[in-house]
PDB file of C-alpha atoms and ligand atoms in Angstrom:
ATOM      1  CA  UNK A  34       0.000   0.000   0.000  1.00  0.00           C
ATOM      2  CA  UNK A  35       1.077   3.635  -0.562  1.00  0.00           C
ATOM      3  CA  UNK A  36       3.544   4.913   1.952  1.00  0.00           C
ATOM      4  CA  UNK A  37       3.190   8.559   0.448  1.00  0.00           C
ATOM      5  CA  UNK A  38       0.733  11.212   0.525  1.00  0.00           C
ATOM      6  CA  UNK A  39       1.769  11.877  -3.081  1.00  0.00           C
ATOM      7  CA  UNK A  40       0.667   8.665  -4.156  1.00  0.00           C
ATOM      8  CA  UNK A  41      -2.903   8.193  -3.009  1.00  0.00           C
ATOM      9  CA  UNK A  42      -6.134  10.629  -4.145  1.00  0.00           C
ATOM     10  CA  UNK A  43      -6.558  12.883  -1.595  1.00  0.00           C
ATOM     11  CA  UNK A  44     -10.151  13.593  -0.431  1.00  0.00           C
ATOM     12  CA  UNK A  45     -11.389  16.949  -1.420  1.00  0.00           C
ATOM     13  CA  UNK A  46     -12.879  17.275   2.385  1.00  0.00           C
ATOM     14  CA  UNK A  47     -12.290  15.848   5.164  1.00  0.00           C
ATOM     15  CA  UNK A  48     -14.702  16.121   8.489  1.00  0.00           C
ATOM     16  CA  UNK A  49     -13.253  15.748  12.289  1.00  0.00           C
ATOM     17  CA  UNK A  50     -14.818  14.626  15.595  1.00  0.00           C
ATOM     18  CA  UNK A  51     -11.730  15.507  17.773  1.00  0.00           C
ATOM     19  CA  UNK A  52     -12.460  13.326  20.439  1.00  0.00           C
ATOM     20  CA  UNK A  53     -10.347  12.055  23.319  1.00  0.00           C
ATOM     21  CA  UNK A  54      -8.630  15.228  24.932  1.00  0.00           C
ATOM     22  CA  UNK A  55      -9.986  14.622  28.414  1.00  0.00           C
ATOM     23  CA  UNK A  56      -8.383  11.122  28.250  1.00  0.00           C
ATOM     24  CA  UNK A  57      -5.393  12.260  26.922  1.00  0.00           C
ATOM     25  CA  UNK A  58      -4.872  14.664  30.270  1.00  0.00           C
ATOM     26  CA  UNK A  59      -6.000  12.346  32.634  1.00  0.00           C
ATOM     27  CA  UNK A  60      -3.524   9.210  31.595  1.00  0.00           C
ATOM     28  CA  UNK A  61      -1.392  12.508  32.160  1.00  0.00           C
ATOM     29  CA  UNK A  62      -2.309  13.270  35.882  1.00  0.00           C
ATOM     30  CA  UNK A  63      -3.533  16.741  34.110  1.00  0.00           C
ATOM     31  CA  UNK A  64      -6.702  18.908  34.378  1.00  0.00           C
ATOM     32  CA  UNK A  65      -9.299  18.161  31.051  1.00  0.00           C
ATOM     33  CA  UNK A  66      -8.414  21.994  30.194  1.00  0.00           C
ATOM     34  CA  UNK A  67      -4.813  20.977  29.209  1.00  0.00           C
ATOM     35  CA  UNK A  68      -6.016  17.863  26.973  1.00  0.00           C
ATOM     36  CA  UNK A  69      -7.982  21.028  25.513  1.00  0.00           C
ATOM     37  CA  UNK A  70      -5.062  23.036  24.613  1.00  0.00           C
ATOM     38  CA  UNK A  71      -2.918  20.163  23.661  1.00  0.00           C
ATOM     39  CA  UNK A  72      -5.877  19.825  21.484  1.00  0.00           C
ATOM     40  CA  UNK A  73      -6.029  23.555  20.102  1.00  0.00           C
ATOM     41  CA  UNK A  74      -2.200  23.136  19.120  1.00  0.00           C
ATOM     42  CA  UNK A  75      -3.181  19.479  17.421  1.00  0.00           C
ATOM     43  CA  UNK A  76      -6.222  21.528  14.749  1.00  0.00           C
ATOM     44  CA  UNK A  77      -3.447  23.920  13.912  1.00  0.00           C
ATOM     45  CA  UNK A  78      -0.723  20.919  13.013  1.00  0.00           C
ATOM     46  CA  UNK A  79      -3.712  19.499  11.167  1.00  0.00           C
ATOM     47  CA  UNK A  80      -4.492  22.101   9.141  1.00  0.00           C
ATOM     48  CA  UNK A  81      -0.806  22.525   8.186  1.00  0.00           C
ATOM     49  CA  UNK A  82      -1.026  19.154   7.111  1.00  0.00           C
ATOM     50  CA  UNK A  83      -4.093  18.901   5.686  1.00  0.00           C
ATOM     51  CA  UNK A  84      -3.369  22.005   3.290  1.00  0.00           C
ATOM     52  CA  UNK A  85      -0.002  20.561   2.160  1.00  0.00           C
ATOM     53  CA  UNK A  86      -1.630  16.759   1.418  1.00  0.00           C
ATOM     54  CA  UNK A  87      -3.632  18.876  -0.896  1.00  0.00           C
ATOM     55  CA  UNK A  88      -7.129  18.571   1.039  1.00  0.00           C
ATOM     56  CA  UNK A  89      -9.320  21.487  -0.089  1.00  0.00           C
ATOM     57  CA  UNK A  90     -11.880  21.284   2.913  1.00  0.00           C
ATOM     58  CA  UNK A  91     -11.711  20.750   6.406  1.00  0.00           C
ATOM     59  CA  UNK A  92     -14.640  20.808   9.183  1.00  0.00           C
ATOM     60  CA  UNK A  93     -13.435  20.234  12.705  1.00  0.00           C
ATOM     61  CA  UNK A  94     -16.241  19.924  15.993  1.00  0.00           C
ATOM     62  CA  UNK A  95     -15.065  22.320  17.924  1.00  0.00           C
ATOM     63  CA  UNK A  96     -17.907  22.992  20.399  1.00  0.00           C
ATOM     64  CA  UNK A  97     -21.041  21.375  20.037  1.00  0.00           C
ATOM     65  CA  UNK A  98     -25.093  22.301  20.724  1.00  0.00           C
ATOM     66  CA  UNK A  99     -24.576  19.498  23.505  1.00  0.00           C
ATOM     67  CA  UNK A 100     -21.218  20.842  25.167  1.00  0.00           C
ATOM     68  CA  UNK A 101     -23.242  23.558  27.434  1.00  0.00           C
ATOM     69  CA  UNK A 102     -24.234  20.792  29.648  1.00  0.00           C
ATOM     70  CA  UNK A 103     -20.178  20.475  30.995  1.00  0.00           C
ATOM     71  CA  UNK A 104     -19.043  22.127  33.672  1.00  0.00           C
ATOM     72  CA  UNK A 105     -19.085  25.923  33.516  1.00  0.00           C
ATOM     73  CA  UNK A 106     -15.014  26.006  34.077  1.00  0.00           C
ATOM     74  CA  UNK A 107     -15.085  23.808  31.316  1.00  0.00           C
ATOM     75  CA  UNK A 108     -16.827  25.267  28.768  1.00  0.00           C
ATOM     76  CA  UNK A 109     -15.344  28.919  29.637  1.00  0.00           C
ATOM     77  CA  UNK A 110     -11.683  27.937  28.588  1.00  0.00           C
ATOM     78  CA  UNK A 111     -13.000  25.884  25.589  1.00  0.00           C
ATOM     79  CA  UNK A 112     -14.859  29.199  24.665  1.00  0.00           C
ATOM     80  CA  UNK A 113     -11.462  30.948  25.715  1.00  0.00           C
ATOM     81  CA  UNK A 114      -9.503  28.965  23.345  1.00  0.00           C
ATOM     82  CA  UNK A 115     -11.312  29.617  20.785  1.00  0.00           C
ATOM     83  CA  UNK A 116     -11.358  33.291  21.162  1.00  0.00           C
ATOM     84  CA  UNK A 117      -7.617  32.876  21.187  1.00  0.00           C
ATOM     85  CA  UNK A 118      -7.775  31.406  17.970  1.00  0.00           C
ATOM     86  CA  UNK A 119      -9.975  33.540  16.502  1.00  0.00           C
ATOM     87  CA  UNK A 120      -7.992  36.574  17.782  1.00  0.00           C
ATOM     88  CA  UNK A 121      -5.033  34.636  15.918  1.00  0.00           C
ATOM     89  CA  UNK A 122      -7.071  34.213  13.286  1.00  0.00           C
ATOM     90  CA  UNK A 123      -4.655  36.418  10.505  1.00  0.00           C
ATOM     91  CA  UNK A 124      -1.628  35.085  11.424  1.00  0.00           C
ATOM     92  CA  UNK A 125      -3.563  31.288  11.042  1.00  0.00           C
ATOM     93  CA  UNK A 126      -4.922  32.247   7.829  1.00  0.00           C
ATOM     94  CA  UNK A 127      -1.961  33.315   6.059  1.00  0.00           C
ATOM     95  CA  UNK A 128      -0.068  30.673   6.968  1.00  0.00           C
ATOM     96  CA  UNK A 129      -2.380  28.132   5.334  1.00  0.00           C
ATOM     97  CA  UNK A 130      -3.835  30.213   2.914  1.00  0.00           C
ATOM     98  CA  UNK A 131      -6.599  29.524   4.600  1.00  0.00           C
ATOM     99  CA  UNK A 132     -10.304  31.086   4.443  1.00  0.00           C
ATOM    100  CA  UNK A 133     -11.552  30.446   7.882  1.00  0.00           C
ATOM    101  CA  UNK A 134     -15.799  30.097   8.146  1.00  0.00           C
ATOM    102  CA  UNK A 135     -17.574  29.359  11.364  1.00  0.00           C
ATOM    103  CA  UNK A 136     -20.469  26.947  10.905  1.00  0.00           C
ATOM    104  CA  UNK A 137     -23.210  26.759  13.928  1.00  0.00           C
ATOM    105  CA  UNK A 138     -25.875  28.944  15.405  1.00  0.00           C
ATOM    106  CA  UNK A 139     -23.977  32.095  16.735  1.00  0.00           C
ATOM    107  CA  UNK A 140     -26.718  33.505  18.394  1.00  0.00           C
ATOM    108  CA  UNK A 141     -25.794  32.207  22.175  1.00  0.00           C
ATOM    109  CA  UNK A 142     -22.315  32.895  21.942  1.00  0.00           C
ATOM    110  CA  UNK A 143     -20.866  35.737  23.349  1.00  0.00           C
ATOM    111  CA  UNK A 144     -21.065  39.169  21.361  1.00  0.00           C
ATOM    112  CA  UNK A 145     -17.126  39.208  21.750  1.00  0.00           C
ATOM    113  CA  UNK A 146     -16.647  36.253  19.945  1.00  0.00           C
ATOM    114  CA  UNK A 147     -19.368  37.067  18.074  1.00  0.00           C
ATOM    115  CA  UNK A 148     -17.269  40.152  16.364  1.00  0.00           C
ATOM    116  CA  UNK A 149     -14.760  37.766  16.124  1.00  0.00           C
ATOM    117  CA  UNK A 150     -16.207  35.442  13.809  1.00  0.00           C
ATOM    118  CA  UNK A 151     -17.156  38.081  11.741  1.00  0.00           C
ATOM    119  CA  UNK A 152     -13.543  39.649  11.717  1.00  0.00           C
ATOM    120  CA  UNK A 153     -11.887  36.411  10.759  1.00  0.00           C
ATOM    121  CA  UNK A 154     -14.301  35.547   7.870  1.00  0.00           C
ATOM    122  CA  UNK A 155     -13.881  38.960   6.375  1.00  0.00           C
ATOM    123  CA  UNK A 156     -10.220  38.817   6.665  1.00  0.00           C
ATOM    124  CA  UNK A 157      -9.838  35.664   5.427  1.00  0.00           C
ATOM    125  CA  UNK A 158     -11.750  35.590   2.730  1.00  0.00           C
ATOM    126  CA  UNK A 159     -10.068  36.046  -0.146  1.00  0.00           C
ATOM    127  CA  UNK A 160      -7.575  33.353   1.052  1.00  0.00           C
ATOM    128  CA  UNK A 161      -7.742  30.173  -1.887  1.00  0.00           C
ATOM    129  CA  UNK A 162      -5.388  27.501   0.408  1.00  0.00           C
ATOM    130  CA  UNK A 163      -7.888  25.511   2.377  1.00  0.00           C
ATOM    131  CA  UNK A 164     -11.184  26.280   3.229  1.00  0.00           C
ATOM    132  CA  UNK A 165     -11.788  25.513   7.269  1.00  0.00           C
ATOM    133  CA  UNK A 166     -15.025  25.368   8.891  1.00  0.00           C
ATOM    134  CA  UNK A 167     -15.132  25.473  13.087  1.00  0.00           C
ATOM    135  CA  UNK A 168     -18.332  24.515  14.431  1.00  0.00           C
ATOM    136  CA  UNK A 169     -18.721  26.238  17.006  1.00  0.00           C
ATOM    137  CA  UNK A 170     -22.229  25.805  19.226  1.00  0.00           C
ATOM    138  CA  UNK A 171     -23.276  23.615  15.680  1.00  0.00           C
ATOM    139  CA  UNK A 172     -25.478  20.319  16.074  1.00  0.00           C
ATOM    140  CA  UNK A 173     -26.696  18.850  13.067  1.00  0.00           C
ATOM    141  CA  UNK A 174     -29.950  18.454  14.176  1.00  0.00           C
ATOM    142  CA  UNK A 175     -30.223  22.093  15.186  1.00  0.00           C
ATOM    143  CA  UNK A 176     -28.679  23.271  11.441  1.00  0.00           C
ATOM    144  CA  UNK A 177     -31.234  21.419   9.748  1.00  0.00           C
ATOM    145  CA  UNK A 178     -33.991  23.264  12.163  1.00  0.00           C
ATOM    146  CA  UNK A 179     -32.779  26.578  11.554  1.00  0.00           C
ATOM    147  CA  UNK A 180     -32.790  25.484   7.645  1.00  0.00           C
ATOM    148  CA  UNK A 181     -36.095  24.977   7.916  1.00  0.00           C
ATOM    149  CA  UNK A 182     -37.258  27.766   9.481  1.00  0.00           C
ATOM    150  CA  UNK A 183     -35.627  29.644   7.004  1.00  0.00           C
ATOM    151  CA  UNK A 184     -37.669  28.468   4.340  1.00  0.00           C
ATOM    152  CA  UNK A 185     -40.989  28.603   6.091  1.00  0.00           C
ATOM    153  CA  UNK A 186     -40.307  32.282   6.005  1.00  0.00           C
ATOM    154  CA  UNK A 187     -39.508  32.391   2.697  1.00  0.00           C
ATOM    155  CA  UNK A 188     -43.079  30.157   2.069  1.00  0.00           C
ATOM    156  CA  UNK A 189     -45.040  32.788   3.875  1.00  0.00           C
ATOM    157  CA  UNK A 190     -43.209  35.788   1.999  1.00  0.00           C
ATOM    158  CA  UNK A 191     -44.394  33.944  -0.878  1.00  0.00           C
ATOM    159  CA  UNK A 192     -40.911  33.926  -2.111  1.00  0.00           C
ATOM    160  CA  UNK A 193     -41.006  30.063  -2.546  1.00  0.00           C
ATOM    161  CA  UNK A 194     -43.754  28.101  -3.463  1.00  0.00           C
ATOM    162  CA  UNK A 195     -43.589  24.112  -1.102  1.00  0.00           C
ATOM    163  CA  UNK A 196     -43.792  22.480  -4.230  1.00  0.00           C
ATOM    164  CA  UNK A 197     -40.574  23.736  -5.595  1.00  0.00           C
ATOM    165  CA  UNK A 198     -38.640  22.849  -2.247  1.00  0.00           C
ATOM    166  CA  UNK A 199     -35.787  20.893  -3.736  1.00  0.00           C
ATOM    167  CA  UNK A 200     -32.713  19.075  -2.153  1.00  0.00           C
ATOM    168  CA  UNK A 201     -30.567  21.832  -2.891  1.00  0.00           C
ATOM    169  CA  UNK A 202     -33.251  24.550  -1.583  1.00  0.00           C
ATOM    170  CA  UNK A 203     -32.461  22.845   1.745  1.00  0.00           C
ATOM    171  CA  UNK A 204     -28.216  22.348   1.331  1.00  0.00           C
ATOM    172  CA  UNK A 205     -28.736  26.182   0.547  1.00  0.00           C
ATOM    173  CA  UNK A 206     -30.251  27.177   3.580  1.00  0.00           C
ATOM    174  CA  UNK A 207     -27.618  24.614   5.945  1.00  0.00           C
ATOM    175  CA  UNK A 208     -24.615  26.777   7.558  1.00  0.00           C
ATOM    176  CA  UNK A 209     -22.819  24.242   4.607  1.00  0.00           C
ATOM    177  CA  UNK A 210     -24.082  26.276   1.849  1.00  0.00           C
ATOM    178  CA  UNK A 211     -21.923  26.467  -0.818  1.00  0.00           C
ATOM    179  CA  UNK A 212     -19.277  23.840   0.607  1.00  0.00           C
ATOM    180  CA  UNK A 213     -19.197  20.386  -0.971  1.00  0.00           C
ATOM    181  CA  UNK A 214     -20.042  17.232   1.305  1.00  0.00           C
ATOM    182  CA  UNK A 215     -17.168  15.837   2.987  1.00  0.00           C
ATOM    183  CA  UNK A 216     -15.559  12.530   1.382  1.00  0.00           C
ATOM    184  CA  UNK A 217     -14.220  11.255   4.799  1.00  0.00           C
ATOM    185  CA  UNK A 218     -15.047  11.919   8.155  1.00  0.00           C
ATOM    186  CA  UNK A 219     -12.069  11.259  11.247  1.00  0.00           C
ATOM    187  CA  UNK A 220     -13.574   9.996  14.781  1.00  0.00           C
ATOM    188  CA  UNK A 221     -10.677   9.685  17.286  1.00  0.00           C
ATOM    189  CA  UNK A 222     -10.541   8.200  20.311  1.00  0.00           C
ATOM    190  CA  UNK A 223     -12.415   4.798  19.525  1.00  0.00           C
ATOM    191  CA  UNK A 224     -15.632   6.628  19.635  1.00  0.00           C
ATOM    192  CA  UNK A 225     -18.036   5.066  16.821  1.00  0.00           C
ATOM    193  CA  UNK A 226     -20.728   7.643  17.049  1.00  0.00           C
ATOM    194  CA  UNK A 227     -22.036  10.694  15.031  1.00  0.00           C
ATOM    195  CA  UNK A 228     -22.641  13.209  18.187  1.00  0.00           C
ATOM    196  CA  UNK A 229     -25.067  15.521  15.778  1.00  0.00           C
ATOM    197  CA  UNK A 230     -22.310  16.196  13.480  1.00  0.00           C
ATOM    198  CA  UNK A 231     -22.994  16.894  10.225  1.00  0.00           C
ATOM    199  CA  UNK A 232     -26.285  14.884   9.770  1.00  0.00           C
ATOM    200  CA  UNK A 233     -27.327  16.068   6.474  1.00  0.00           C
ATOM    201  CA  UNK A 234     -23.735  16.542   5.070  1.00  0.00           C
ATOM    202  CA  UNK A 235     -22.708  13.085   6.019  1.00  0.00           C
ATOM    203  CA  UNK A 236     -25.062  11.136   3.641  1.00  0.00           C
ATOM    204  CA  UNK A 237     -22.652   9.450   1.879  1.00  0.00           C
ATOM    205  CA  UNK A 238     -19.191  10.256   3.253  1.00  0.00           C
ATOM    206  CA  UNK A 239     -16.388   7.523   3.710  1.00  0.00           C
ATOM    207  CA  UNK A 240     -16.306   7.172   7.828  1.00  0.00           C
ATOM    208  CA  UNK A 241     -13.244   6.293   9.759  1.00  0.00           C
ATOM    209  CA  UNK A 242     -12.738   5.579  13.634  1.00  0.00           C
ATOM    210  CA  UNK A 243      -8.921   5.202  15.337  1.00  0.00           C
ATOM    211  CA  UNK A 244      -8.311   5.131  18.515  1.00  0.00           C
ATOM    212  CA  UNK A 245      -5.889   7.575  18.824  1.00  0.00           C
ATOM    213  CA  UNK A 246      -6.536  10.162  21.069  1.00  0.00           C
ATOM    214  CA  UNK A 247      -7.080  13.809  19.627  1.00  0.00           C
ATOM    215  CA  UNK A 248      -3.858  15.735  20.880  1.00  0.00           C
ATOM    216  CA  UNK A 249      -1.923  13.028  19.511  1.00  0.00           C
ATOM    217  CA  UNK A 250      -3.442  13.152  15.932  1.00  0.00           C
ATOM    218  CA  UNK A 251      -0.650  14.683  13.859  1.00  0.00           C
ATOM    219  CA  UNK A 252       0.807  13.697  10.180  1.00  0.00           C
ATOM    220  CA  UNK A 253       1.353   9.719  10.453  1.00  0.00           C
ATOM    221  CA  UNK A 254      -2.507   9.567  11.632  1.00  0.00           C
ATOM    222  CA  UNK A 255      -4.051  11.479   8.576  1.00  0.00           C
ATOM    223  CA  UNK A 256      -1.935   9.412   6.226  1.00  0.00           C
ATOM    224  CA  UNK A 257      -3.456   6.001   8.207  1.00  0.00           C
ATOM    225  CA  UNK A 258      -6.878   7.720   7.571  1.00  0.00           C
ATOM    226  CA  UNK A 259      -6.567   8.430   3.841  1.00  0.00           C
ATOM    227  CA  UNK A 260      -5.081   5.322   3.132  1.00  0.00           C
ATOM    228  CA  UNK A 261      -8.192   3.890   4.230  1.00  0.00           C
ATOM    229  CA  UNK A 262      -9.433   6.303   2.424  1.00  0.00           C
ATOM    230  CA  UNK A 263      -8.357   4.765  -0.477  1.00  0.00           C
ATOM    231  CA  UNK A 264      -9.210   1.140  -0.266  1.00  0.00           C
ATOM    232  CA  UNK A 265     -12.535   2.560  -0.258  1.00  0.00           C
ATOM    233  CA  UNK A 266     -15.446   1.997  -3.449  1.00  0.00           C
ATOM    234  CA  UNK A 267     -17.679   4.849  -3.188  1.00  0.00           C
ATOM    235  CA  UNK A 268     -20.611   3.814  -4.820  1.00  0.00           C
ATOM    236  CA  UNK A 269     -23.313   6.203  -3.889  1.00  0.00           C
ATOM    237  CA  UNK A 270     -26.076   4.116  -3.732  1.00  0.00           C
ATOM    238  CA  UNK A 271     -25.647   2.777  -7.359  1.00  0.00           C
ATOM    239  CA  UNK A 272     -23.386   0.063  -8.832  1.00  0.00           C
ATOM    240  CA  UNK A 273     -20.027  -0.316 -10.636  1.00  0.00           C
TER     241      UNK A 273
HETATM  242  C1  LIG B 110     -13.770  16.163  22.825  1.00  0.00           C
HETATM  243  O1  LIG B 110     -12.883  15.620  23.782  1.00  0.00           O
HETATM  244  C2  LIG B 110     -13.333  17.508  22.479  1.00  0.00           C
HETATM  245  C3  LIG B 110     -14.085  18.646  22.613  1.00  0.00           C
HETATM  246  C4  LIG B 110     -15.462  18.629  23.112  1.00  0.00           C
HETATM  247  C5  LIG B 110     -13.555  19.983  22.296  1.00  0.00           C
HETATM  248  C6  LIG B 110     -12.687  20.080  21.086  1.00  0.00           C
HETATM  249  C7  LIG B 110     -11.994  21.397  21.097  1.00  0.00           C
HETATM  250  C8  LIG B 110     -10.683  21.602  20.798  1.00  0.00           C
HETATM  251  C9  LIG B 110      -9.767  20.533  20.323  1.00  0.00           C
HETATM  252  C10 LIG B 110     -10.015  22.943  20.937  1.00  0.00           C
HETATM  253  C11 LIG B 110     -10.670  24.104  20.283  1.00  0.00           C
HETATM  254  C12 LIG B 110     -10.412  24.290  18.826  1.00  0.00           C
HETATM  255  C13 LIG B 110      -9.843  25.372  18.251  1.00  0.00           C
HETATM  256  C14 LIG B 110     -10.052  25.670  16.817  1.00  0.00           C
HETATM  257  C15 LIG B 110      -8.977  26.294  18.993  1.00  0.00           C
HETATM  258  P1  LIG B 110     -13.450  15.215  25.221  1.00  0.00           P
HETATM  259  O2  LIG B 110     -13.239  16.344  26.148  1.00  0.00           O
HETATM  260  O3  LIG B 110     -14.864  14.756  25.101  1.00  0.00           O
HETATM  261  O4  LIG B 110     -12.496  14.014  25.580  1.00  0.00           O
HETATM  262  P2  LIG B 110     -12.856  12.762  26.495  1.00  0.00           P
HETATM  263  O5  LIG B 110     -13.938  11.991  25.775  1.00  0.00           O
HETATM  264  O6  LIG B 110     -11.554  12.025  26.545  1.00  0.00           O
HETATM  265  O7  LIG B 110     -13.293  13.285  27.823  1.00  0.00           O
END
């Protein structure tokens, strides 16, 4: 089998559940927060890698619709790290060429990081490295509401008529819009669950579990995963 990225088709986007950094501190003896930040450094190793494989898309789970329900210590340096990346934002971006989107429902974060969103999408968006999405307060099953809601609205403003609501009407109105489904997702940690990621986006996307743990998924672990990649037959649903 292949031993180089350079010899293997590289998956146009690839999806991550970073799972595992609580683990990873406590075989340490450390708090959950540093498996967090050993996790932070880990997504921007990944992206370094991911852009020079020659992936065009990456989604990582950064915080999810679900995560409120940890403890409040918890969730403030997760939302801490994040505006620490998002405040590094520029300096991320160039380095990757990267145009940085934020996928989720924004609305209960704080107005801070709020501004910040906005601030790294507008500077980063005439970047044409890799595209990377951070879900941030995103569940799937929450995207697909909001979706829907939107066109309801639209129904009532007699913009749309129900009849003409089409698959695409709905990828449209998803947080996704515009960005192609990913071709693999990554679950670390031995974890061989969905967790509301990505439920529409995920219809027919190659799926691949390892148990290493997230802060220790670097370059030799995204080559295991598109190698499987590889020995894949997509079919979608049809026949070769
Ligand atoms: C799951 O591990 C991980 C999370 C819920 C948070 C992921 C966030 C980051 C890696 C950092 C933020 C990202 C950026 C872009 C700065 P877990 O805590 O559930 O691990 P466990 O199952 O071992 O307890």
């Amino acid at each position: 089998m292949a031993e180089k990225l350079t010899d293997l088709v590289i998956p146009q986007h690839i999806a991550i559940i970073m799972d595992g950094n609580g683990r990873w501190a406590k075989k340490r003896g450390l708090p959950r927060t540093a498996g967090h930040r050993a996790g932070a450094k880990a997504v921007e190793k990944i992206c370094e890698e991911a852009y020079n494989a020659g992936v065009k898309y990456l989604t990582i789970y950064a915080f999810s619709t679900e995560n409120w329900s940890r403890p409040a210590e918890e969730v403030n340096m997760l939302m801490n790290l994040l505006r620490d990346y998002l405040s590094d934002s520029l300096t991320n971006a160039k380095k990757n060429n990267m145009k940085i989107r934020v996928i989720g429902d924004r609305n209960a974060l704080s107005p801070d990081i709020r501004d910040r969103i906005i601030e790294t999408e507008e500077a980063s968006k005439d970047y044409t490295g890799l595209n990377f999405q951070i879900a941030i307060n995103y569940g799937g099953q929450d995207e697909i509401l909001r979706a829907v809601k939107k066109i309801g609205e639209r129904v009532k403003a007699g913009d749309i008529l129900p009849e003409d609501i089409s698959v695409k009407t709905i990828e449209d109105s998803l947080d996704t819009a515009g960005i192609p489904a990913p071709d693999l997702l990554i679950r670390t940690s031995g974890e061989q669950r969905l967790s509301n990621f990505l439920l529409w986006q995920l219809s027919y996307t190659e799926f691949y579990f390892c148990d290493t743990l997230w802060p220790d998924f670097g370059k030799k672990q995204l080559l295991e995963a598109i190698k499987y990649y590889n020995t894949r037959d997509r079919r979608y649903g049809g026949v070769k």
